[in-house]
Amino acid sequence: ESYRESVRVTFSGAKMISPERLIMTLERWLKEIEMGIIRAHTIISNANGDNGTSAITPTYFAYTITEWRETGFFSDTGRALVDAIAMSLVPFPLFLEGPMRMMKTASSSKQALEIYKNVKTSSLRDENLSMYTISANLSGLSQYMGSVMALAQGWHGNQSVSLQMSYKYYLELIRNKLYDVFFDEMTEGGMLPFMDPDIYGRSPIECSSFIASSAFHDPSVQGRGFMGRLSGSTPEFLSMWVLMFIGPKPFSIDERTNALSLSLIPALPKWLFGSSNQISFKLFGSINVTYRFEDGGGIRNLFDESPKRYLITRKDGSSISVKNGVIPDNPAREIRNQVLVDAIDADF
């Protein structure tokens, strides 16, 4: 902590970079990164033979030294040491992490949808399982690629279905407001608990670290979940749950008045409501929140729609009625503090 404090602003104090120069440097770096992304798209698309139309972000590249010169020095085993003069780029097959991260930085829902469409028709899609594999076919690649090449195809990190990486990808769908395709992927079996438990081989509420894909040589194992290591899919699932039931930014602060406000903006398909015309969840694990449709309004998808009114019930039996989609400062603070509030009814 003492060291961090001593270098928090400057290391020596002898030289400082002006804010103007720092901004200029960062802008140049960002421009170089953006140009690199364009080059990467072009290279991998040309390797796919589609002249740049697939636009699926590559994740990894390799380089082969094509020209070199000897240095006159030798290694401990007697081999000549060289300096590389020229290299050629070797594109690797697609990995799901590339387009997932590209979608994370998508500038619009339209751009995210284009990424999704390209991925769905790519070699990352396992049509038999209606899922996405962590990589495309890695057959024929060098063992220098790493330990993944020691694994059977369709197993663990070699063209299997990584539940965490798939969930990261699905999370970006709902973050980019691609609600229809998000819930289609969910109900077609891409997410728990919509997988067939007889094929999955585990409880449909238990995550796996990977699922053997259709590329695995044993058909009886394809679609089965395994725990090769701890799975990080649970926090991704919880992030999706929060966006579905609560929204991306429930609390906000008015910069002028510092007043706190709360707005619940769910992303819920109508089929989740069932015949009761309502659905409930626990906010902060203690406040029962119920979304209801007004009489005569009919069940519909709740996508980016604020409630028309709230009824906030305290634990002492008193209540507060809010006749718009934003809960103001005082009741919002009571909800955030969790102590006084028992339930919230939101009417749409």
Coordinates of N, CA and C in Angstrom, one line a residue, residues 9-241:
V9 N 0.6 9.1 -8.5 CA 0.6 10.2 -9.4 C 1.8 10.1 -10.4
T10 N 3.0 9.9 -9.8 CA 4.2 9.9 -10.6 C 5.2 9.0 -9.9
F11 N 6.2 8.4 -10.7 CA 7.2 7.6 -10.1 C 8.3 8.4 -9.5
S12 N 8.8 9.4 -10.2 CA 9.9 10.1 -9.6 C 9.6 11.6 -9.4
G13 N 8.6 12.1 -10.1 CA 8.3 13.5 -9.9 C 9.1 14.4 -10.9
A14 N 10.1 13.8 -11.6 CA 11.0 14.6 -12.4 C 10.4 15.0 -13.7
K15 N 9.4 14.2 -14.2 CA 8.8 14.5 -15.5 C 7.4 14.1 -15.5
M16 N 6.6 15.0 -16.1 CA 5.1 14.8 -16.2 C 4.7 14.9 -17.6
I17 N 3.8 14.1 -18.1 CA 3.2 14.2 -19.4 C 2.0 15.1 -19.4
S18 N 2.0 16.0 -20.3 CA 0.8 17.0 -20.2 C -0.5 16.2 -20.6
P19 N -1.6 16.7 -20.1 CA -2.9 16.0 -20.5 C -3.1 16.0 -22.0
E20 N -2.7 17.1 -22.7 CA -2.9 17.2 -24.1 C -2.1 16.1 -24.9
R21 N -0.9 15.9 -24.4 CA 0.0 14.9 -25.1 C -0.5 13.5 -24.8
L22 N -1.0 13.3 -23.6 CA -1.5 12.0 -23.2 C -2.8 11.7 -24.0
I23 N -3.7 12.7 -24.2 CA -4.9 12.4 -25.0 C -4.5 12.1 -26.4
M24 N -3.5 12.8 -27.0 CA -3.1 12.6 -28.3 C -2.5 11.2 -28.5
T25 N -1.7 10.8 -27.5 CA -1.1 9.4 -27.5 C -2.2 8.4 -27.5
L26 N -3.1 8.5 -26.5 CA -4.2 7.5 -26.4 C -5.0 7.4 -27.7
E27 N -5.3 8.6 -28.3 CA -6.1 8.5 -29.5 C -5.4 7.8 -30.6
R28 N -4.0 8.0 -30.7 CA -3.3 7.3 -31.7 C -3.3 5.8 -31.5
W29 N -3.2 5.4 -30.2 CA -3.2 4.0 -29.8 C -4.6 3.4 -30.2
L30 N -5.7 4.1 -29.9 CA -7.0 3.6 -30.2 C -7.2 3.4 -31.8
K31 N -6.6 4.4 -32.5 CA -6.7 4.3 -34.0 C -6.0 3.1 -34.5
E32 N -4.8 2.8 -33.9 CA -4.0 1.7 -34.3 C -4.8 0.4 -34.0
I33 N -5.4 0.3 -32.9 CA -6.2 -0.9 -32.5 C -7.3 -1.1 -33.5
E34 N -8.0 0.0 -33.8 CA -9.2 -0.1 -34.7 C -8.7 -0.6 -36.1
M35 N -7.6 -0.1 -36.5 CA -7.0 -0.5 -37.8 C -6.6 -2.0 -37.8
G36 N -6.1 -2.4 -36.6 CA -5.7 -3.8 -36.5 C -6.9 -4.7 -36.5
I37 N -8.0 -4.3 -35.9 CA -9.3 -5.1 -36.0 C -9.8 -5.3 -37.4
I38 N -9.7 -4.2 -38.2 CA -10.1 -4.3 -39.6 C -9.2 -5.2 -40.4
R39 N -7.9 -5.1 -40.1 CA -6.9 -6.1 -40.8 C -7.2 -7.5 -40.4
A40 N -7.5 -7.7 -39.1 CA -7.8 -9.1 -38.7 C -9.0 -9.7 -39.3
H41 N -10.1 -8.8 -39.4 CA -11.3 -9.3 -40.1 C -11.0 -9.6 -41.6
T42 N -10.2 -8.8 -42.2 CA -9.9 -9.0 -43.6 C -9.1 -10.3 -43.8
I43 N -8.1 -10.5 -43.0 CA -7.3 -11.7 -43.1 C -8.1 -13.0 -42.9
I44 N -8.9 -13.1 -41.8 CA -9.6 -14.3 -41.5 C -10.7 -14.5 -42.5
S45 N -11.3 -13.5 -43.0 CA -12.4 -13.6 -44.0 C -11.8 -14.1 -45.3
N46 N -10.7 -13.6 -45.7 CA -10.1 -14.1 -46.9 C -9.7 -15.5 -46.8
A47 N -9.2 -15.9 -45.6 CA -8.9 -17.3 -45.4 C -10.1 -18.2 -45.5
N48 N -11.2 -17.7 -45.2 CA -12.5 -18.4 -45.3 C -13.0 -18.4 -46.8
G49 N -12.4 -17.6 -47.6 CA -12.7 -17.6 -49.0 C -14.0 -16.8 -49.3
D50 N -14.3 -15.8 -48.5 CA -15.5 -15.1 -48.7 C -15.3 -13.6 -48.9
N51 N -14.0 -13.2 -49.2 CA -13.6 -11.9 -49.5 C -14.1 -10.8 -48.5
G52 N -14.0 -11.2 -47.3 CA -14.2 -10.2 -46.2 C -15.7 -10.1 -45.8
T53 N -16.6 -11.0 -46.2 CA -18.0 -10.8 -45.9 C -18.4 -11.4 -44.5
S54 N -17.6 -12.4 -44.0 CA -18.0 -13.1 -42.8 C -17.9 -12.2 -41.6
A55 N -16.9 -11.4 -41.5 CA -16.7 -10.4 -40.5 C -16.8 -11.0 -39.1
I56 N -16.3 -12.3 -38.9 CA -16.3 -12.9 -37.6 C -14.9 -12.7 -37.1
T57 N -14.8 -12.1 -35.9 CA -13.5 -11.6 -35.3 C -12.7 -12.9 -35.0
P58 N -11.5 -12.9 -35.5 CA -10.6 -14.0 -35.2 C -10.1 -13.8 -33.7
T59 N -9.6 -14.9 -33.1 CA -9.1 -14.8 -31.8 C -7.6 -15.0 -31.7
Y60 N -7.1 -15.9 -32.5 CA -5.7 -16.2 -32.5 C -5.0 -16.2 -33.8
F61 N -3.7 -15.9 -33.9 CA -3.0 -16.0 -35.1 C -1.6 -16.7 -34.8
A62 N -1.0 -17.2 -35.8 CA 0.4 -17.8 -35.6 C 1.2 -17.1 -36.7
Y63 N 2.5 -17.1 -36.5 CA 3.5 -16.5 -37.4 C 4.6 -17.6 -37.8
T64 N 4.8 -17.7 -39.0 CA 5.9 -18.6 -39.5 C 7.0 -17.7 -40.0
I65 N 8.3 -18.0 -39.6 CA 9.4 -17.2 -40.0 C 9.8 -17.7 -41.4
T66 N 9.8 -16.8 -42.4 CA 10.1 -17.1 -43.8 C 11.5 -16.7 -44.2
E67 N 12.1 -15.7 -43.6 CA 13.5 -15.3 -43.9 C 14.2 -15.0 -42.5
W68 N 15.4 -15.4 -42.5 CA 16.2 -15.1 -41.3 C 17.7 -15.0 -41.6
R69 N 18.5 -14.6 -40.6 CA 19.9 -14.5 -40.8 C 20.6 -15.1 -39.5
E70 N 21.6 -15.8 -39.7 CA 22.3 -16.4 -38.5 C 23.1 -15.3 -37.8
T71 N 23.1 -15.5 -36.5 CA 23.8 -14.5 -35.6 C 25.2 -14.8 -35.3
G72 N 25.6 -16.1 -35.5 CA 26.9 -16.5 -35.2 C 27.0 -17.1 -33.8
F73 N 25.8 -17.1 -33.1 CA 25.8 -17.7 -31.8 C 25.0 -19.0 -31.8
F74 N 25.1 -19.8 -30.8 CA 24.5 -21.1 -30.8 C 23.8 -21.4 -29.4
S75 N 22.8 -22.2 -29.5 CA 22.1 -22.6 -28.2 C 22.9 -23.6 -27.4
D76 N 22.4 -23.9 -26.3 CA 23.1 -24.9 -25.4 C 23.2 -26.3 -26.1
T77 N 22.2 -26.5 -27.0 CA 22.2 -27.8 -27.7 C 23.0 -27.8 -29.0
G78 N 23.6 -26.6 -29.3 CA 24.5 -26.6 -30.5 C 23.7 -26.1 -31.7
R79 N 22.5 -25.7 -31.6 CA 21.8 -25.2 -32.8 C 22.1 -23.7 -33.0
A80 N 22.1 -23.3 -34.3 CA 22.4 -21.9 -34.6 C 21.3 -21.0 -34.2
L81 N 21.6 -19.8 -33.6 CA 20.6 -18.8 -33.3 C 20.5 -17.8 -34.5
V82 N 19.2 -17.4 -34.8 CA 19.0 -16.6 -35.9 C 18.1 -15.4 -35.5
D83 N 18.2 -14.3 -36.3 CA 17.3 -13.2 -36.2 C 16.3 -13.3 -37.3
A84 N 15.0 -13.1 -37.0 CA 13.9 -13.2 -38.0 C 13.9 -11.9 -38.8
I85 N 13.8 -12.1 -40.1 CA 13.8 -10.9 -41.1 C 12.4 -10.7 -41.6
A86 N 11.7 -11.8 -41.9 CA 10.3 -11.7 -42.4 C 9.5 -12.9 -41.9
M87 N 8.2 -12.7 -41.7 CA 7.3 -13.7 -41.2 C 6.0 -13.7 -42.1
S88 N 5.4 -14.8 -42.1 CA 4.1 -14.9 -42.8 C 3.0 -15.2 -41.7
L89 N 1.8 -14.7 -41.9 CA 0.7 -14.9 -40.9 C -0.1 -16.1 -41.2
V90 N -0.3 -16.9 -40.2 CA -1.1 -18.1 -40.3 C -2.4 -18.0 -39.5
P91 N -3.5 -17.8 -40.2 CA -4.8 -17.7 -39.4 C -5.2 -19.0 -38.8
F92 N -5.7 -19.0 -37.6 CA -6.2 -20.2 -36.9 C -7.7 -20.3 -37.2
P93 N -8.2 -21.5 -37.0 CA -9.7 -21.6 -37.0 C -10.4 -20.7 -36.0
L94 N -11.6 -20.5 -36.2 CA -12.4 -19.6 -35.4 C -12.5 -20.1 -33.9
F95 N -12.5 -19.2 -33.0 CA -12.8 -19.4 -31.6 C -14.0 -18.5 -31.2
L96 N -14.9 -19.0 -30.3 CA -16.0 -18.2 -29.9 C -15.7 -16.9 -29.2
E97 N -14.5 -16.9 -28.5 CA -14.1 -15.8 -27.7 C -14.0 -14.5 -28.6
G98 N -13.5 -14.6 -29.8 CA -13.3 -13.5 -30.7 C -14.6 -12.7 -30.9
P99 N -15.6 -13.4 -31.5 CA -16.9 -12.6 -31.8 C -17.6 -12.3 -30.5
M100 N -17.4 -13.0 -29.4 CA -18.0 -12.6 -28.1 C -17.5 -11.3 -27.7
R101 N -16.2 -11.1 -27.8 CA -15.6 -9.8 -27.3 C -15.9 -8.7 -28.3
M102 N -16.0 -9.1 -29.6 CA -16.4 -8.0 -30.6 C -17.8 -7.6 -30.3
M103 N -18.7 -8.5 -30.0 CA -20.1 -8.1 -29.6 C -20.1 -7.3 -28.4
K104 N -19.2 -7.5 -27.5 CA -19.1 -6.8 -26.2 C -18.9 -5.3 -26.5
T105 N -18.2 -5.0 -27.6 CA -17.9 -3.6 -27.9 C -18.7 -3.1 -29.1
A106 N -19.8 -3.8 -29.5 CA -20.6 -3.4 -30.6 C -21.2 -2.0 -30.4
S107 N -21.2 -1.2 -31.4 CA -21.7 0.1 -31.3 C -23.2 0.2 -31.4
S108 N -23.9 -0.8 -31.8 CA -25.3 -0.8 -31.9 C -25.9 -2.2 -31.9
S109 N -27.2 -2.3 -31.7 CA -27.9 -3.6 -31.8 C -27.8 -4.2 -33.2
K110 N -27.8 -3.3 -34.2 CA -27.7 -3.8 -35.6 C -26.4 -4.4 -35.8
Q111 N -25.3 -3.8 -35.3 CA -24.0 -4.5 -35.5 C -23.9 -5.8 -34.8
A112 N -24.4 -5.8 -33.6 CA -24.4 -7.1 -32.8 C -25.2 -8.2 -33.5
L113 N -26.3 -7.8 -34.1 CA -27.2 -8.8 -34.8 C -26.4 -9.3 -36.0
E114 N -25.7 -8.5 -36.7 CA -24.9 -9.0 -37.9 C -23.8 -10.0 -37.4
I115 N -23.2 -9.7 -36.2 CA -22.2 -10.6 -35.7 C -22.9 -12.0 -35.4
Y116 N -24.0 -11.9 -34.7 CA -24.8 -13.1 -34.3 C -25.1 -13.9 -35.6
K117 N -25.6 -13.3 -36.6 CA -26.0 -14.0 -37.8 C -24.8 -14.7 -38.5
N118 N -23.7 -14.0 -38.5 CA -22.5 -14.7 -39.1 C -22.0 -15.8 -38.2
V119 N -22.0 -15.7 -36.9 CA -21.6 -16.8 -36.0 C -22.5 -18.0 -36.2
K120 N -23.8 -17.7 -36.3 CA -24.8 -18.8 -36.3 C -24.6 -19.7 -37.6
T121 N -24.1 -19.1 -38.7 CA -23.9 -19.8 -39.9 C -22.5 -20.3 -40.1
S122 N -21.7 -20.1 -39.0 CA -20.2 -20.4 -39.1 C -20.0 -21.8 -38.6
S123 N -18.7 -22.2 -38.6 CA -18.3 -23.6 -38.1 C -18.3 -23.6 -36.6
L124 N -18.7 -22.5 -35.9 CA -18.8 -22.6 -34.5 C -20.1 -23.1 -34.0
R125 N -21.1 -23.2 -34.9 CA -22.4 -23.7 -34.6 C -22.5 -25.2 -34.6
D126 N -22.9 -25.8 -33.5 CA -23.2 -27.2 -33.4 C -24.7 -27.4 -33.6
E127 N -25.1 -27.7 -34.9 CA -26.5 -27.8 -35.2 C -27.2 -28.9 -34.5
N128 N -26.6 -30.0 -34.3 CA -27.2 -31.1 -33.6 C -27.6 -30.8 -32.2
L129 N -26.8 -30.0 -31.5 CA -27.1 -29.7 -30.1 C -27.7 -28.3 -30.0
S130 N -27.8 -27.5 -31.1 CA -28.2 -26.1 -31.0 C -27.4 -25.3 -30.0
M131 N -26.1 -25.5 -30.1 CA -25.2 -24.8 -29.2 C -24.0 -24.3 -30.0
Y132 N -23.0 -23.6 -29.3 CA -21.9 -23.1 -30.0 C -20.6 -23.7 -29.3
T133 N -19.7 -24.1 -30.2 CA -18.5 -24.8 -29.6 C -17.4 -23.7 -29.3
I134 N -16.5 -24.0 -28.5 CA -15.5 -23.0 -28.1 C -14.6 -22.7 -29.2
S135 N -14.5 -23.7 -30.2 CA -13.6 -23.4 -31.3 C -14.2 -24.2 -32.5
A136 N -13.7 -23.9 -33.7 CA -14.0 -24.7 -34.9 C -13.1 -25.9 -34.9
N137 N -13.1 -26.7 -36.0 CA -12.3 -27.9 -36.1 C -10.8 -27.5 -36.1
L138 N -10.0 -28.1 -35.1 CA -8.6 -27.8 -35.0 C -7.7 -28.8 -35.6
S139 N -8.3 -29.8 -36.3 CA -7.5 -30.9 -36.9 C -6.4 -30.4 -37.8
G140 N -5.2 -31.0 -37.7 CA -4.1 -30.6 -38.6 C -3.3 -29.5 -38.1
L141 N -3.6 -28.8 -37.0 CA -2.8 -27.8 -36.5 C -1.6 -28.3 -35.7
S142 N -0.6 -27.5 -35.6 CA 0.7 -27.9 -35.0 C 0.4 -28.2 -33.5
Q143 N 1.2 -29.1 -32.9 CA 1.1 -29.4 -31.5 C 1.7 -28.2 -30.7
Y144 N 2.4 -27.3 -31.4 CA 2.9 -26.1 -30.7 C 1.7 -25.1 -30.3
M145 N 0.6 -25.4 -30.8 CA -0.6 -24.6 -30.5 C -0.9 -24.7 -29.0
G146 N -0.5 -25.8 -28.4 CA -0.7 -25.9 -26.9 C -1.4 -27.2 -26.5
S147 N -1.7 -27.3 -25.2 CA -2.2 -28.5 -24.7 C -3.6 -28.9 -25.3
V148 N -4.3 -27.9 -25.9 CA -5.6 -28.2 -26.4 C -5.5 -29.3 -27.5
M149 N -4.3 -29.3 -28.2 CA -4.1 -30.3 -29.3 C -3.9 -31.7 -28.8
A150 N -3.7 -31.9 -27.5 CA -3.6 -33.2 -26.9 C -5.0 -33.8 -26.6
L151 N -6.0 -33.0 -26.7 CA -7.4 -33.5 -26.4 C -8.1 -34.0 -27.6
A152 N -9.0 -34.9 -27.4 CA -9.8 -35.5 -28.5 C -10.8 -34.4 -29.0
Q153 N -11.0 -34.4 -30.3 CA -11.9 -33.4 -30.9 C -13.3 -33.5 -30.2
G154 N -13.9 -32.4 -29.9 CA -15.2 -32.3 -29.2 C -15.1 -32.5 -27.7
W155 N -13.9 -32.5 -27.2 CA -13.7 -32.7 -25.7 C -13.0 -31.5 -25.1
H156 N -13.4 -31.1 -24.0 CA -12.8 -30.0 -23.2 C -12.6 -28.8 -24.1
G157 N -11.3 -28.3 -24.3 CA -11.0 -27.1 -25.0 C -10.9 -27.3 -26.5
N158 N -11.1 -28.5 -27.0 CA -11.0 -28.8 -28.4 C -12.4 -29.0 -29.1
Q159 N -12.9 -27.9 -29.6 CA -14.2 -27.9 -30.3 C -15.3 -28.5 -29.4
S160 N -15.3 -28.4 -28.1 CA -16.4 -28.8 -27.2 C -17.2 -27.5 -27.0
V161 N -18.3 -27.7 -26.2 CA -19.1 -26.6 -25.8 C -18.7 -26.1 -24.4
S162 N -18.0 -25.0 -24.4 CA -17.7 -24.4 -23.1 C -18.9 -23.6 -22.6
L163 N -19.5 -24.1 -21.5 CA -20.7 -23.5 -21.0 C -20.4 -22.0 -20.6
Q164 N -19.3 -21.8 -20.0 CA -19.0 -20.4 -19.6 C -18.9 -19.5 -20.8
M165 N -18.1 -19.9 -21.8 CA -17.9 -19.1 -23.0 C -19.2 -18.9 -23.8
S166 N -20.0 -20.0 -23.8 CA -21.4 -19.8 -24.5 C -22.2 -18.8 -23.7
Y167 N -22.2 -18.9 -22.4 CA -23.0 -18.0 -21.6 C -22.5 -16.6 -21.7
K168 N -21.2 -16.4 -21.9 CA -20.6 -15.0 -22.1 C -21.2 -14.5 -23.4
Y169 N -21.3 -15.4 -24.4 CA -21.8 -15.0 -25.7 C -23.3 -14.7 -25.6
Y170 N -24.1 -15.5 -25.0 CA -25.5 -15.2 -24.8 C -25.7 -14.0 -24.0
L171 N -24.9 -13.7 -23.0 CA -25.0 -12.5 -22.2 C -24.9 -11.2 -23.1
E172 N -24.0 -11.3 -24.1 CA -23.9 -10.1 -25.0 C -25.1 -10.0 -25.9
L173 N -25.8 -11.0 -26.2 CA -27.1 -10.9 -26.9 C -28.1 -10.1 -26.2
I174 N -28.3 -10.4 -24.9 CA -29.3 -9.6 -24.2 C -28.8 -8.2 -23.8
R175 N -27.5 -8.1 -23.6 CA -27.0 -6.7 -23.4 C -27.2 -5.8 -24.6
N176 N -27.1 -6.4 -25.8 CA -27.3 -5.6 -27.0 C -28.8 -5.6 -27.4
K177 N -29.7 -6.0 -26.5 CA -31.1 -5.9 -26.7 C -31.6 -6.8 -27.9
L178 N -30.9 -7.9 -28.1 CA -31.4 -8.9 -29.1 C -32.3 -9.9 -28.4
Y179 N -33.4 -9.4 -28.0 CA -34.2 -10.3 -27.1 C -34.8 -11.5 -27.8
D180 N -35.2 -11.4 -29.0 CA -35.9 -12.5 -29.7 C -34.8 -13.6 -29.9
V181 N -33.7 -13.3 -30.4 CA -32.7 -14.3 -30.6 C -32.1 -14.9 -29.3
F182 N -32.0 -14.0 -28.3 CA -31.6 -14.5 -27.0 C -32.5 -15.6 -26.4
F183 N -33.8 -15.3 -26.4 CA -34.7 -16.3 -25.9 C -34.9 -17.5 -26.8
D184 N -34.7 -17.3 -28.1 CA -34.7 -18.5 -29.0 C -33.6 -19.4 -28.7
E185 N -32.4 -18.8 -28.5 CA -31.2 -19.7 -28.1 C -31.4 -20.4 -26.8
M186 N -32.1 -19.7 -25.9 CA -32.3 -20.3 -24.6 C -33.3 -21.5 -24.7
T187 N -34.4 -21.3 -25.3 CA -35.4 -22.3 -25.4 C -35.1 -23.5 -26.3
E188 N -34.2 -23.2 -27.3 CA -33.8 -24.3 -28.2 C -32.8 -25.3 -27.6
G189 N -32.4 -25.0 -26.3 CA -31.5 -25.9 -25.6 C -30.1 -25.4 -25.4
G190 N -29.9 -24.2 -25.7 CA -28.5 -23.7 -25.5 C -28.2 -23.3 -24.1
M191 N -29.2 -23.2 -23.2 CA -29.0 -22.8 -21.8 C -29.8 -23.7 -20.9
L192 N -29.3 -23.9 -19.7 CA -30.0 -24.6 -18.7 C -31.2 -23.6 -18.2
P193 N -32.3 -24.2 -17.9 CA -32.7 -25.6 -17.7 C -33.4 -26.2 -19.0
F194 N -33.1 -25.6 -20.2 CA -33.8 -26.1 -21.3 C -33.1 -27.2 -22.1
M195 N -32.0 -27.7 -21.5 CA -31.4 -28.8 -22.1 C -32.1 -30.1 -21.7
D196 N -32.0 -31.1 -22.6 CA -32.6 -32.4 -22.3 C -31.8 -33.1 -21.2
P197 N -32.3 -33.3 -20.0 CA -31.5 -33.9 -18.9 C -31.0 -35.3 -19.2
D198 N -31.8 -36.0 -20.0 CA -31.3 -37.4 -20.3 C -30.1 -37.4 -21.2
I199 N -29.9 -36.3 -22.0 CA -28.7 -36.2 -22.8 C -27.6 -35.5 -22.0
Y200 N -28.0 -34.4 -21.3 CA -27.1 -33.6 -20.5 C -26.4 -34.5 -19.4
G201 N -27.2 -35.4 -18.8 CA -26.6 -36.3 -17.9 C -26.4 -35.8 -16.5
R202 N -26.9 -34.6 -16.3 CA -26.8 -33.9 -14.9 C -28.1 -33.2 -14.6
S203 N -28.2 -32.7 -13.4 CA -29.4 -31.9 -13.1 C -29.5 -30.7 -14.0
P204 N -30.7 -30.4 -14.5 CA -30.8 -29.2 -15.4 C -30.6 -27.9 -14.7
I205 N -30.3 -27.9 -13.4 CA -30.0 -26.6 -12.8 C -28.5 -26.6 -12.3
E206 N -27.7 -27.6 -12.8 CA -26.3 -27.7 -12.5 C -25.5 -27.4 -13.7
C207 N -24.6 -26.4 -13.6 CA -23.7 -26.1 -14.7 C -22.6 -27.1 -14.8
S208 N -22.0 -27.2 -16.0 CA -20.8 -28.0 -16.3 C -19.7 -27.1 -16.8
S209 N -18.5 -27.6 -16.8 CA -17.4 -26.8 -17.3 C -17.4 -26.9 -18.8
F210 N -17.8 -28.1 -19.4 CA -17.9 -28.2 -20.8 C -18.9 -29.4 -21.1
I211 N -19.4 -29.3 -22.4 CA -20.3 -30.3 -22.9 C -19.6 -30.9 -24.1
A212 N -19.6 -32.2 -24.2 CA -19.0 -32.9 -25.3 C -19.9 -32.6 -26.6
S213 N -19.3 -32.1 -27.6 CA -20.0 -31.6 -28.8 C -20.3 -32.8 -29.7
S214 N -20.9 -32.5 -30.8 CA -21.2 -33.5 -31.9 C -19.9 -33.9 -32.6
A215 N -18.8 -33.2 -32.4 CA -17.6 -33.6 -33.0 C -16.9 -34.7 -32.2
F216 N -17.3 -35.1 -31.0 CA -16.7 -36.1 -30.3 C -17.1 -37.5 -30.9
H217 N -16.1 -38.4 -30.9 CA -16.2 -39.6 -31.6 C -17.3 -40.6 -31.1
D218 N -17.7 -40.5 -29.8 CA -18.7 -41.4 -29.3 C -20.0 -40.7 -29.2
P219 N -21.0 -41.1 -30.0 CA -22.3 -40.5 -30.0 C -23.0 -40.6 -28.7
S220 N -22.7 -41.6 -27.9 CA -23.4 -41.7 -26.6 C -23.0 -40.6 -25.6
V221 N -21.9 -40.0 -25.9 CA -21.4 -39.0 -25.0 C -21.7 -37.6 -25.4
Q222 N -22.0 -37.4 -26.7 CA -22.3 -36.1 -27.3 C -23.5 -35.4 -26.5
G223 N -23.3 -34.2 -26.1 CA -24.3 -33.4 -25.4 C -24.3 -33.6 -23.9
R224 N -23.4 -34.5 -23.4 CA -23.3 -34.7 -22.0 C -22.3 -33.7 -21.3
G225 N -22.7 -33.2 -20.1 CA -21.9 -32.2 -19.4 C -20.9 -32.9 -18.5
F226 N -19.7 -32.2 -18.4 CA -18.6 -32.7 -17.6 C -18.0 -31.6 -16.8
M227 N -17.4 -32.0 -15.6 CA -16.8 -31.0 -14.7 C -15.3 -31.3 -14.7
G228 N -14.6 -30.9 -15.9 CA -13.2 -31.1 -15.9 C -12.5 -30.1 -15.0
R229 N -13.1 -29.0 -14.7 CA -12.6 -28.0 -13.7 C -13.8 -27.2 -13.3
L230 N -13.6 -26.2 -12.4 CA -14.7 -25.4 -11.9 C -15.2 -24.6 -13.1
S231 N -16.5 -24.4 -13.1 CA -17.2 -23.6 -14.2 C -17.4 -22.2 -13.8
G232 N -17.2 -21.2 -14.7 CA -17.5 -19.8 -14.4 C -18.8 -19.4 -15.0
S233 N -19.6 -20.4 -15.4 CA -20.9 -20.0 -16.0 C -21.9 -19.5 -15.1
T234 N -21.8 -19.8 -13.8 CA -22.8 -19.3 -12.9 C -22.9 -17.7 -12.8
P235 N -21.8 -17.0 -12.7 CA -21.9 -15.5 -12.7 C -22.5 -15.0 -14.0
E236 N -22.2 -15.6 -15.1 CA -22.7 -15.2 -16.4 C -24.2 -15.4 -16.4
F237 N -24.7 -16.5 -15.9 CA -26.1 -16.8 -15.8 C -26.8 -15.8 -14.9
L238 N -26.2 -15.4 -13.8 CA -26.8 -14.4 -12.9 C -26.8 -13.1 -13.5
S239 N -25.8 -12.7 -14.3 CA -25.8 -11.5 -15.1 C -27.0 -11.4 -16.0
M240 N -27.3 -12.6 -16.7 CA -28.4 -12.6 -17.6 C -29.7 -12.5 -16.8
W241 N -29.8 -13.1 -15.7 CA -31.0 -13.1 -14.8 C -31.3 -11.6 -14.4

